[in-house]
Short mmCIF file of C-alpha atoms in Angstrom, two decimals:
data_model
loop_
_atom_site.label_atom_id
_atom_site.label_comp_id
_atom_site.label_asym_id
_atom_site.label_seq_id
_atom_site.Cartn_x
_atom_site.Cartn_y
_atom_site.Cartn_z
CA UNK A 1081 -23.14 -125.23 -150.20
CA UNK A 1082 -23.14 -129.10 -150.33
CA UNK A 1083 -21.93 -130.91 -147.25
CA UNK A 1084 -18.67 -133.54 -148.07
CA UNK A 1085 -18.62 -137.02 -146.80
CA UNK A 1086 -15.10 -138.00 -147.09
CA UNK A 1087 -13.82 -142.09 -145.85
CA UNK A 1088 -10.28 -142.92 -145.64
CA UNK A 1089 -7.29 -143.29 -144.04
CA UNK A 1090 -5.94 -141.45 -141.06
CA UNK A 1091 -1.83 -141.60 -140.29
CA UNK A 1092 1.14 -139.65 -137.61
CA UNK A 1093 3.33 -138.72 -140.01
CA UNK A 1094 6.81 -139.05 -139.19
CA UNK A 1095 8.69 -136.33 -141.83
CA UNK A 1096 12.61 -136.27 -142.32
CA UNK A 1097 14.35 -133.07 -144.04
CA UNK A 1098 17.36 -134.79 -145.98
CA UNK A 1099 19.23 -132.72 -148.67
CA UNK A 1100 19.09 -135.76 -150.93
CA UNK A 1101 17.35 -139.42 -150.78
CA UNK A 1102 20.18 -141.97 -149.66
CA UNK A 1103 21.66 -144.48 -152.15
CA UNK A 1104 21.10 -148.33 -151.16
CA UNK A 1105 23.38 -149.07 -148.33
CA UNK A 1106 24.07 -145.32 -147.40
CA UNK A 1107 23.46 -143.56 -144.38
CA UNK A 1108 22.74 -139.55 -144.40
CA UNK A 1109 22.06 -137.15 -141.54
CA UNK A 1110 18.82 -135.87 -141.68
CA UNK A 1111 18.23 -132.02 -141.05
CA UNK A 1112 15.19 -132.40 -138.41
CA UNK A 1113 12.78 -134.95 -137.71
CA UNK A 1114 8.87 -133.87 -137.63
CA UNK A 1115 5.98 -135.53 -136.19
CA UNK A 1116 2.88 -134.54 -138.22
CA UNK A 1117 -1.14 -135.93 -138.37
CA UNK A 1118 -1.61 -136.77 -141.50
CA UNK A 1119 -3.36 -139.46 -144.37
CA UNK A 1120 -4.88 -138.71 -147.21
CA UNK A 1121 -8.31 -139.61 -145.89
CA UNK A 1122 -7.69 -136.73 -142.54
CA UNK A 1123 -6.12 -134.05 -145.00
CA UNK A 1124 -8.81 -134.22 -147.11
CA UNK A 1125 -11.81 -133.59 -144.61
CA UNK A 1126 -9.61 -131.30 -143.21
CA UNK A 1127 -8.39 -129.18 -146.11
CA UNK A 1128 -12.47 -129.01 -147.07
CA UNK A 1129 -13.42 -127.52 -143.58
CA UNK A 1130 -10.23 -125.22 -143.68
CA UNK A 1131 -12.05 -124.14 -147.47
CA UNK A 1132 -15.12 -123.15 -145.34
CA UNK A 1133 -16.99 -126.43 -146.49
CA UNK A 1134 -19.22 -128.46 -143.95
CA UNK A 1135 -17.38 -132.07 -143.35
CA UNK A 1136 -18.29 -135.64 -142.26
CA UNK A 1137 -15.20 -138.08 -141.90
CA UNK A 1138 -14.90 -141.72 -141.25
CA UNK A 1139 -11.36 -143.51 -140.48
CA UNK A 1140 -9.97 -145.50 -137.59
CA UNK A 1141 -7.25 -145.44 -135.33
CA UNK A 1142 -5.30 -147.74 -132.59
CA UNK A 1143 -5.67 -147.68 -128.80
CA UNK A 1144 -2.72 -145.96 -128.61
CA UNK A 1145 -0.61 -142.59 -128.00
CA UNK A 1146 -0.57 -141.72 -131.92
CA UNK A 1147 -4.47 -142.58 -132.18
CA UNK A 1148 -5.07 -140.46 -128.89
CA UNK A 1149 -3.31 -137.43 -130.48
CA UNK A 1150 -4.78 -137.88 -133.89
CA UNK A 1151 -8.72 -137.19 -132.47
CA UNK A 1152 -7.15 -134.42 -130.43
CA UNK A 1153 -6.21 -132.57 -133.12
CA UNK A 1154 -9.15 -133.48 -134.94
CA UNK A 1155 -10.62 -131.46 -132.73
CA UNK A 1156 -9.02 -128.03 -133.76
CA UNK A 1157 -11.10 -128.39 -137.06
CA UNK A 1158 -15.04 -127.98 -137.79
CA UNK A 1159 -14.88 -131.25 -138.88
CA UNK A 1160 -17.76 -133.81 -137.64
CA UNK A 1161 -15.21 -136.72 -136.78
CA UNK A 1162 -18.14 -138.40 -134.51
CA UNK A 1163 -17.61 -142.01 -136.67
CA UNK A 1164 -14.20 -142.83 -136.19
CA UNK A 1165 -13.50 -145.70 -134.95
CA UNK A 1166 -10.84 -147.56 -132.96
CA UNK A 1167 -9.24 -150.64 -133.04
CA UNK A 1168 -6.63 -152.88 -131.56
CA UNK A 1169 -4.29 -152.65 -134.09
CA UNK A 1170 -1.79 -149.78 -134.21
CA UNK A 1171 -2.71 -146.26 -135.71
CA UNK A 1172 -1.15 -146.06 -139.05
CA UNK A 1173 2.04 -144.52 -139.66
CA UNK A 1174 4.29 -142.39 -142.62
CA UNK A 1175 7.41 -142.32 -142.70
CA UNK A 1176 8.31 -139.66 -145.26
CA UNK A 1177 11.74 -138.03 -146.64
CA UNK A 1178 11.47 -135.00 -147.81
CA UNK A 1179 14.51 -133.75 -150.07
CA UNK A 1180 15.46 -129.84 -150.41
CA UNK A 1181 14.21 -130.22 -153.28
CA UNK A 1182 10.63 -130.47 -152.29
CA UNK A 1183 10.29 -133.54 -153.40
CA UNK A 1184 9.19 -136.83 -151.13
CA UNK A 1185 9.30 -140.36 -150.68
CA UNK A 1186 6.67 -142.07 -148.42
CA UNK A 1187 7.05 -145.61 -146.65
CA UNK A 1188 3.28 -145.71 -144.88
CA UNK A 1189 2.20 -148.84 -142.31
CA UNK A 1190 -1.75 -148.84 -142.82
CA UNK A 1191 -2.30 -150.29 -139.02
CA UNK A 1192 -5.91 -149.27 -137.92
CA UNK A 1193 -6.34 -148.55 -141.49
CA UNK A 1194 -7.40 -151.89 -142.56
CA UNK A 1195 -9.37 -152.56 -140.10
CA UNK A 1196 -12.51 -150.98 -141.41
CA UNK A 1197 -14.72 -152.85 -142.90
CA UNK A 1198 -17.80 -153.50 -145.49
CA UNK A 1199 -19.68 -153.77 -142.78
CA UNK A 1200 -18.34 -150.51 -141.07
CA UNK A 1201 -19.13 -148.42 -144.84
CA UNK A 1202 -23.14 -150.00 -144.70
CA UNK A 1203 -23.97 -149.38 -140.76
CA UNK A 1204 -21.36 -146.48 -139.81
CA UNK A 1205 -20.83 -144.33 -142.99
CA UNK A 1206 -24.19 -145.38 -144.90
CA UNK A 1207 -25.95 -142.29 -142.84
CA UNK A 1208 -22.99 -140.19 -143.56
CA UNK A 1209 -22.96 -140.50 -147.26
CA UNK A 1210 -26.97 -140.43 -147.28
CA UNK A 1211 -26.88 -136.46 -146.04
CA UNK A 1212 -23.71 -135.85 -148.19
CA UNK A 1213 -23.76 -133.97 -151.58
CA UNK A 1214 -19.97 -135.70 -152.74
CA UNK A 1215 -18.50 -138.87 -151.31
CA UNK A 1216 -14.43 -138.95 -151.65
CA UNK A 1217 -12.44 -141.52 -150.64
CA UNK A 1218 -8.86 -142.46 -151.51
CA UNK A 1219 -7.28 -145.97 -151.49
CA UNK A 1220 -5.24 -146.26 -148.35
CA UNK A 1221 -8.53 -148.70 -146.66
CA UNK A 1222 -8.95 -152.07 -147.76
CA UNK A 1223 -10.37 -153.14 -150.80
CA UNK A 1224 -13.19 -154.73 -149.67
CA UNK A 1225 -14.29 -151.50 -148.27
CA UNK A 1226 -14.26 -149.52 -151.53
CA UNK A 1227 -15.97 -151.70 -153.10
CA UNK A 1228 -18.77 -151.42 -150.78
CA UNK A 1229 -18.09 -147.36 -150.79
CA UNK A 1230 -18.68 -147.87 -154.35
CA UNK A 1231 -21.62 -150.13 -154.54
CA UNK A 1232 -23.57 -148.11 -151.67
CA UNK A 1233 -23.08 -144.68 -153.58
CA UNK A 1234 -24.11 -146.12 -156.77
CA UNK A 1235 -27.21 -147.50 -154.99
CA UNK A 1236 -27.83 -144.14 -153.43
CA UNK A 1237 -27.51 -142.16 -156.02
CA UNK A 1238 -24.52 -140.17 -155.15
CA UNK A 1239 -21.39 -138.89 -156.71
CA UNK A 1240 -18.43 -140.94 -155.86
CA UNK A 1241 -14.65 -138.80 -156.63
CA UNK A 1242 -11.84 -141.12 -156.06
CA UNK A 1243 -8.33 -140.08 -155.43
CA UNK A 1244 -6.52 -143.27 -157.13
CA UNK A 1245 -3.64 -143.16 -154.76
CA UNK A 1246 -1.83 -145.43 -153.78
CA UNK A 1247 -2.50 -147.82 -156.81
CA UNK A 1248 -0.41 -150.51 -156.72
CA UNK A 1249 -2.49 -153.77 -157.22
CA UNK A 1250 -5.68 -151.64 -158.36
CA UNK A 1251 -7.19 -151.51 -162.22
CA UNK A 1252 -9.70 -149.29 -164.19
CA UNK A 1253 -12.23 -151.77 -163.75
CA UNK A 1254 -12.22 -151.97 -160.34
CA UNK A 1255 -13.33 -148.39 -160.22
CA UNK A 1256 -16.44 -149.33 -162.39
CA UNK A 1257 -19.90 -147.10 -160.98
CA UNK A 1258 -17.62 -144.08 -159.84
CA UNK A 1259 -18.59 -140.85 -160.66
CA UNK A 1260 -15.16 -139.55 -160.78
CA UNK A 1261 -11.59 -141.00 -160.43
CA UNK A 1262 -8.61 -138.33 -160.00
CA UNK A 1263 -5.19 -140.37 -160.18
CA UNK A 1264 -1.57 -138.59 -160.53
CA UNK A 1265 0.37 -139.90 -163.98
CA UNK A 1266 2.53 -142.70 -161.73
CA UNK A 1267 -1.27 -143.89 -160.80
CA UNK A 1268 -2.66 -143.61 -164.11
CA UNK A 1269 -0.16 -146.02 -165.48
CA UNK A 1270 -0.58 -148.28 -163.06
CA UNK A 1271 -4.44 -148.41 -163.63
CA UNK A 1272 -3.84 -149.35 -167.23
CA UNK A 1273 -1.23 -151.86 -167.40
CA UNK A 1274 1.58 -149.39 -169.38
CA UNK A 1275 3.54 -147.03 -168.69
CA UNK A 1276 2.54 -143.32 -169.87
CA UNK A 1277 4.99 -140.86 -171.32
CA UNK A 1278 3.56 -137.30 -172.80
CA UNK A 1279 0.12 -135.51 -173.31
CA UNK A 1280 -1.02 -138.40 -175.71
CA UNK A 1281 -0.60 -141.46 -173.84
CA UNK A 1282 -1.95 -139.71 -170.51
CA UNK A 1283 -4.87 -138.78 -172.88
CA UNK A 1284 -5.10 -142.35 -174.25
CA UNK A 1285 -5.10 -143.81 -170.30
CA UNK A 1286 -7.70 -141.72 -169.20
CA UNK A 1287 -10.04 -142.46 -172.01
CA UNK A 1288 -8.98 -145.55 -170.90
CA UNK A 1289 -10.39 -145.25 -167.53
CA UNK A 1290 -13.49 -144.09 -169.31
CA UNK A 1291 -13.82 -147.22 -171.23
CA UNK A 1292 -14.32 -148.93 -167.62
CA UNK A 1293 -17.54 -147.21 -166.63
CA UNK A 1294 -16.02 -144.26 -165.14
CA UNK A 1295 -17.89 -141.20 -165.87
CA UNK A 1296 -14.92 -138.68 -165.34
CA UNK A 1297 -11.67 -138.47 -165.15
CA UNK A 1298 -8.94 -135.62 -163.88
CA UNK A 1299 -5.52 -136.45 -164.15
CA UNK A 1300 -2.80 -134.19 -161.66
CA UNK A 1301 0.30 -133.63 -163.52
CA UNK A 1302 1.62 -131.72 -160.64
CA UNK A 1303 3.71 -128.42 -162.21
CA UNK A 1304 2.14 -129.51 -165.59
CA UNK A 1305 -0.98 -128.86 -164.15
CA UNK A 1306 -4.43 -131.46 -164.73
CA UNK A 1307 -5.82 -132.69 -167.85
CA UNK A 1308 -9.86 -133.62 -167.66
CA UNK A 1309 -11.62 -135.86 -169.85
CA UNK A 1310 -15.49 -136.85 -170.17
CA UNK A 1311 -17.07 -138.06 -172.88
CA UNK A 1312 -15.65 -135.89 -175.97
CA UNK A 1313 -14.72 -133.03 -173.67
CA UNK A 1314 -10.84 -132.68 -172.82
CA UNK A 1315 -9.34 -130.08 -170.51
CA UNK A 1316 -5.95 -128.56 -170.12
CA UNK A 1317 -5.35 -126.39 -167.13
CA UNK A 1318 -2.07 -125.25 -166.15
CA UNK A 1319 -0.49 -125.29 -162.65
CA UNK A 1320 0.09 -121.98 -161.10
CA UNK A 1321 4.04 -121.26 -160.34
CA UNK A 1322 5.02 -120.91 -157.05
CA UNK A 1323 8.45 -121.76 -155.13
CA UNK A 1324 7.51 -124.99 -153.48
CA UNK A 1325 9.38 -126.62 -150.38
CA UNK A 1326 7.72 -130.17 -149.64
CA UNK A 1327 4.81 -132.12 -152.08
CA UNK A 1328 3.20 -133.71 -149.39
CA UNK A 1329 -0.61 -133.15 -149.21
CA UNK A 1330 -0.27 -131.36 -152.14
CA UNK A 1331 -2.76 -133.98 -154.18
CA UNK A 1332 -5.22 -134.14 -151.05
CA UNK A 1333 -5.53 -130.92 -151.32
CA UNK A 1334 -6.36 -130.46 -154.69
CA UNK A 1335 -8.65 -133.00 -154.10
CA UNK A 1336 -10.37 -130.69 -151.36
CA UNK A 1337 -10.66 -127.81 -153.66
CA UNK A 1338 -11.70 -129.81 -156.34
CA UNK A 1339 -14.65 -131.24 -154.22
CA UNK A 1340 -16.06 -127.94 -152.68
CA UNK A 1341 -16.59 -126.55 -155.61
CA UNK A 1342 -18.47 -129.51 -157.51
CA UNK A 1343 -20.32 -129.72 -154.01
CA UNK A 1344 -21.37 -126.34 -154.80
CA UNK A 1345 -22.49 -127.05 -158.05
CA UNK A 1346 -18.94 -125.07 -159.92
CA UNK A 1347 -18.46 -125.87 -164.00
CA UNK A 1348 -15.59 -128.26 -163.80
CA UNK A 1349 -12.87 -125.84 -165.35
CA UNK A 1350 -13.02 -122.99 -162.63
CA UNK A 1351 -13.08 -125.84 -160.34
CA UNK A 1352 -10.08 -127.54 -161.01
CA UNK A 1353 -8.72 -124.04 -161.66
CA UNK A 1354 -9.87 -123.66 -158.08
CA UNK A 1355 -8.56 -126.97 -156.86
CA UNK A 1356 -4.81 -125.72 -158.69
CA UNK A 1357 -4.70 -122.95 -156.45
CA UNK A 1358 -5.20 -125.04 -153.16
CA UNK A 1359 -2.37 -127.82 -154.50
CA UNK A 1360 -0.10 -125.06 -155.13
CA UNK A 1361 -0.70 -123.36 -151.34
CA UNK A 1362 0.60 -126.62 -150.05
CA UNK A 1363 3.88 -127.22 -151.67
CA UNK A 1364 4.76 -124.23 -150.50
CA UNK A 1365 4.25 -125.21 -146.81
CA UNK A 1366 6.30 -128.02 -144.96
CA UNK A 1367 3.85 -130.47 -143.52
CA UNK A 1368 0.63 -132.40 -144.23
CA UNK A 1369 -2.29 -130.53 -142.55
CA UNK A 1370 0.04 -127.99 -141.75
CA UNK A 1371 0.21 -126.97 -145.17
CA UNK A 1372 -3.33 -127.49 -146.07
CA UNK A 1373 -5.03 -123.56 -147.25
CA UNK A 1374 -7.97 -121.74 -145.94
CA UNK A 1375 -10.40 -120.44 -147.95
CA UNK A 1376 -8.27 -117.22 -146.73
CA UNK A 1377 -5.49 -118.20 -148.75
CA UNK A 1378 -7.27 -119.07 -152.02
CA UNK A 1379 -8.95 -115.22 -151.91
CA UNK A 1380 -5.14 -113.79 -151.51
CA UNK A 1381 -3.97 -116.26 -153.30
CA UNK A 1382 -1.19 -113.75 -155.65
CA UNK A 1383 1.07 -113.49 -152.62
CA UNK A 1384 1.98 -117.07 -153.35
CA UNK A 1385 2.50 -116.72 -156.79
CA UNK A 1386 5.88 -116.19 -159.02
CA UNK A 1387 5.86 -113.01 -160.54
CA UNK A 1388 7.13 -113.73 -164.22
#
């Protein structure tokens, strides 16, 4: 099995239950409030060790109560979270409303975040990616430090997956070297300038991402499932029904599945079948990590399923 080297952001969650999202100017009464670690950067290294795969992960948090609790639980995980870092800023911060619906809107502070740097990526996490199999990152760190995530795996020879989320101010080109770039069909359209509407233009944008230098592509289409295209070779596989409760992590953690089994050397179509399994888990789960599924889960995995 091939060790994951995963660099990105680390977050508390704070998670509101609402029935609905508010109109502008109107207040609502929230159902609970939930404090929750979280970032797409944590849930990723630790959905992969949760799937039995061995983990390296790089972030960075604030001097503060929220960074303090963040290592802690850290800790609960076979993750090797030796690298990350602190900093005077504060640790980064979600605030997320999640309607009854299951579906969420995030506000997210990036705090500690942004303060890692290029240098950080060639000193800290160039031993890191040197020992690791798959490098994923996702783009909630600064720029500057992708693009030196980028340049360093190209130079090293090692496969770079990129969850494109978030992707406001980013572009296909930007991405240019990467082995892989995942982004959801909001993302997508942002990395090619248009908006996307049906199978055809999402087809047309990823070949568009293609056109940049990007080797492969996987798009999530959440209860549409993910559509993969390389070359000539285009991919439909369907999303696996199941009652869900809250989105959130769902996309980190179909990024984990994805990446343990191309670390372990899967065909791509079993492993994004693989990787639909693990998104599906989550929705169906309140929570970030919380809702995050063992490699447990995956092996029992009709229990979640709608029976048609």
């Amino acid at each position: 099995m091939g060790k994951v080297c995963v660099i990105g952001s680390i977050n508390m969650d704070v998670v509101m239950e609402v029935s609905r999202s508010p109109a502008a100017g109107e207040a609502i009464i929230a159902r609970a409030v939930k404090k929750n670690p979280g970032g797409k950067g944590e849930n990723a290294a630790i959905a992969l060790a949760k799937l039995g795969v061995e983990t390296a992960y790089y972030g960075c948090v604030g001097r503060d109560a929220y960074g303090d609790e963040l290592l802690e639980n850290l800790k609960k995980y076979p993750v090797d979270a030796s690298r990350v870092s602190r900093s005077d800023a504060s640790t980064g911060t979600a605030y997320i409303i999640v309607e009854e619906s299951g579906e969420n809107r995030m506000i997210v502070y990036a705090g500690a975040n942004e303060a890692i740097t290029p240098e950080d990526i060639r000193t800290i996490c160039r031993p890191m990616i040197e020992d690791s199999e798959l490098v994923l990152i996702q783009l909630e760190i600064t720029r500057e430090a992708i693009y030196e995530i980028i340049r360093l795996c190209r130079e090293l020879g090692k496969r770079l997956v990129i969850d494109a989320g978030p992707a406001h101010g980013w572009s296909a080109a930007d991405f240019s070297g990467a082995w892989m770039v995942s982004p959801n069909e909001t993302e997508l359209s942002t990395l090619v300038g248009r908006k996307l509407t049906g199978r055809e233009e999402i087809l047309s944008g990823a070949r568009g991402l293609l056109k940049s230098g990007i080797s492969h592509v996987i798009v999530k289409l959440g209860e549409m499932g993910s559509l993969y295209v390389s070359g000539d070779t285009v991919l439909d596989v369907p999303a696996y029904p199941v009652k869900a409760v809250d989105t959130v992590a769902a996309g980190d953690s179909y990024m984990a599945g994805l990446c343990k089994c191309l670390s372990e050397g899967m065909e791509i179509k079993p492993a994004m079948e693989y990787a639909s399994k693990c998104g599906a888990v989550a929705v169906t789960r309140t929570g970030a990590v919380s809702s995050l599924p063992s490699a447990e889960d995956i092996a029992r995995f009709d229990m979640f399923q709608i029976q048609e």
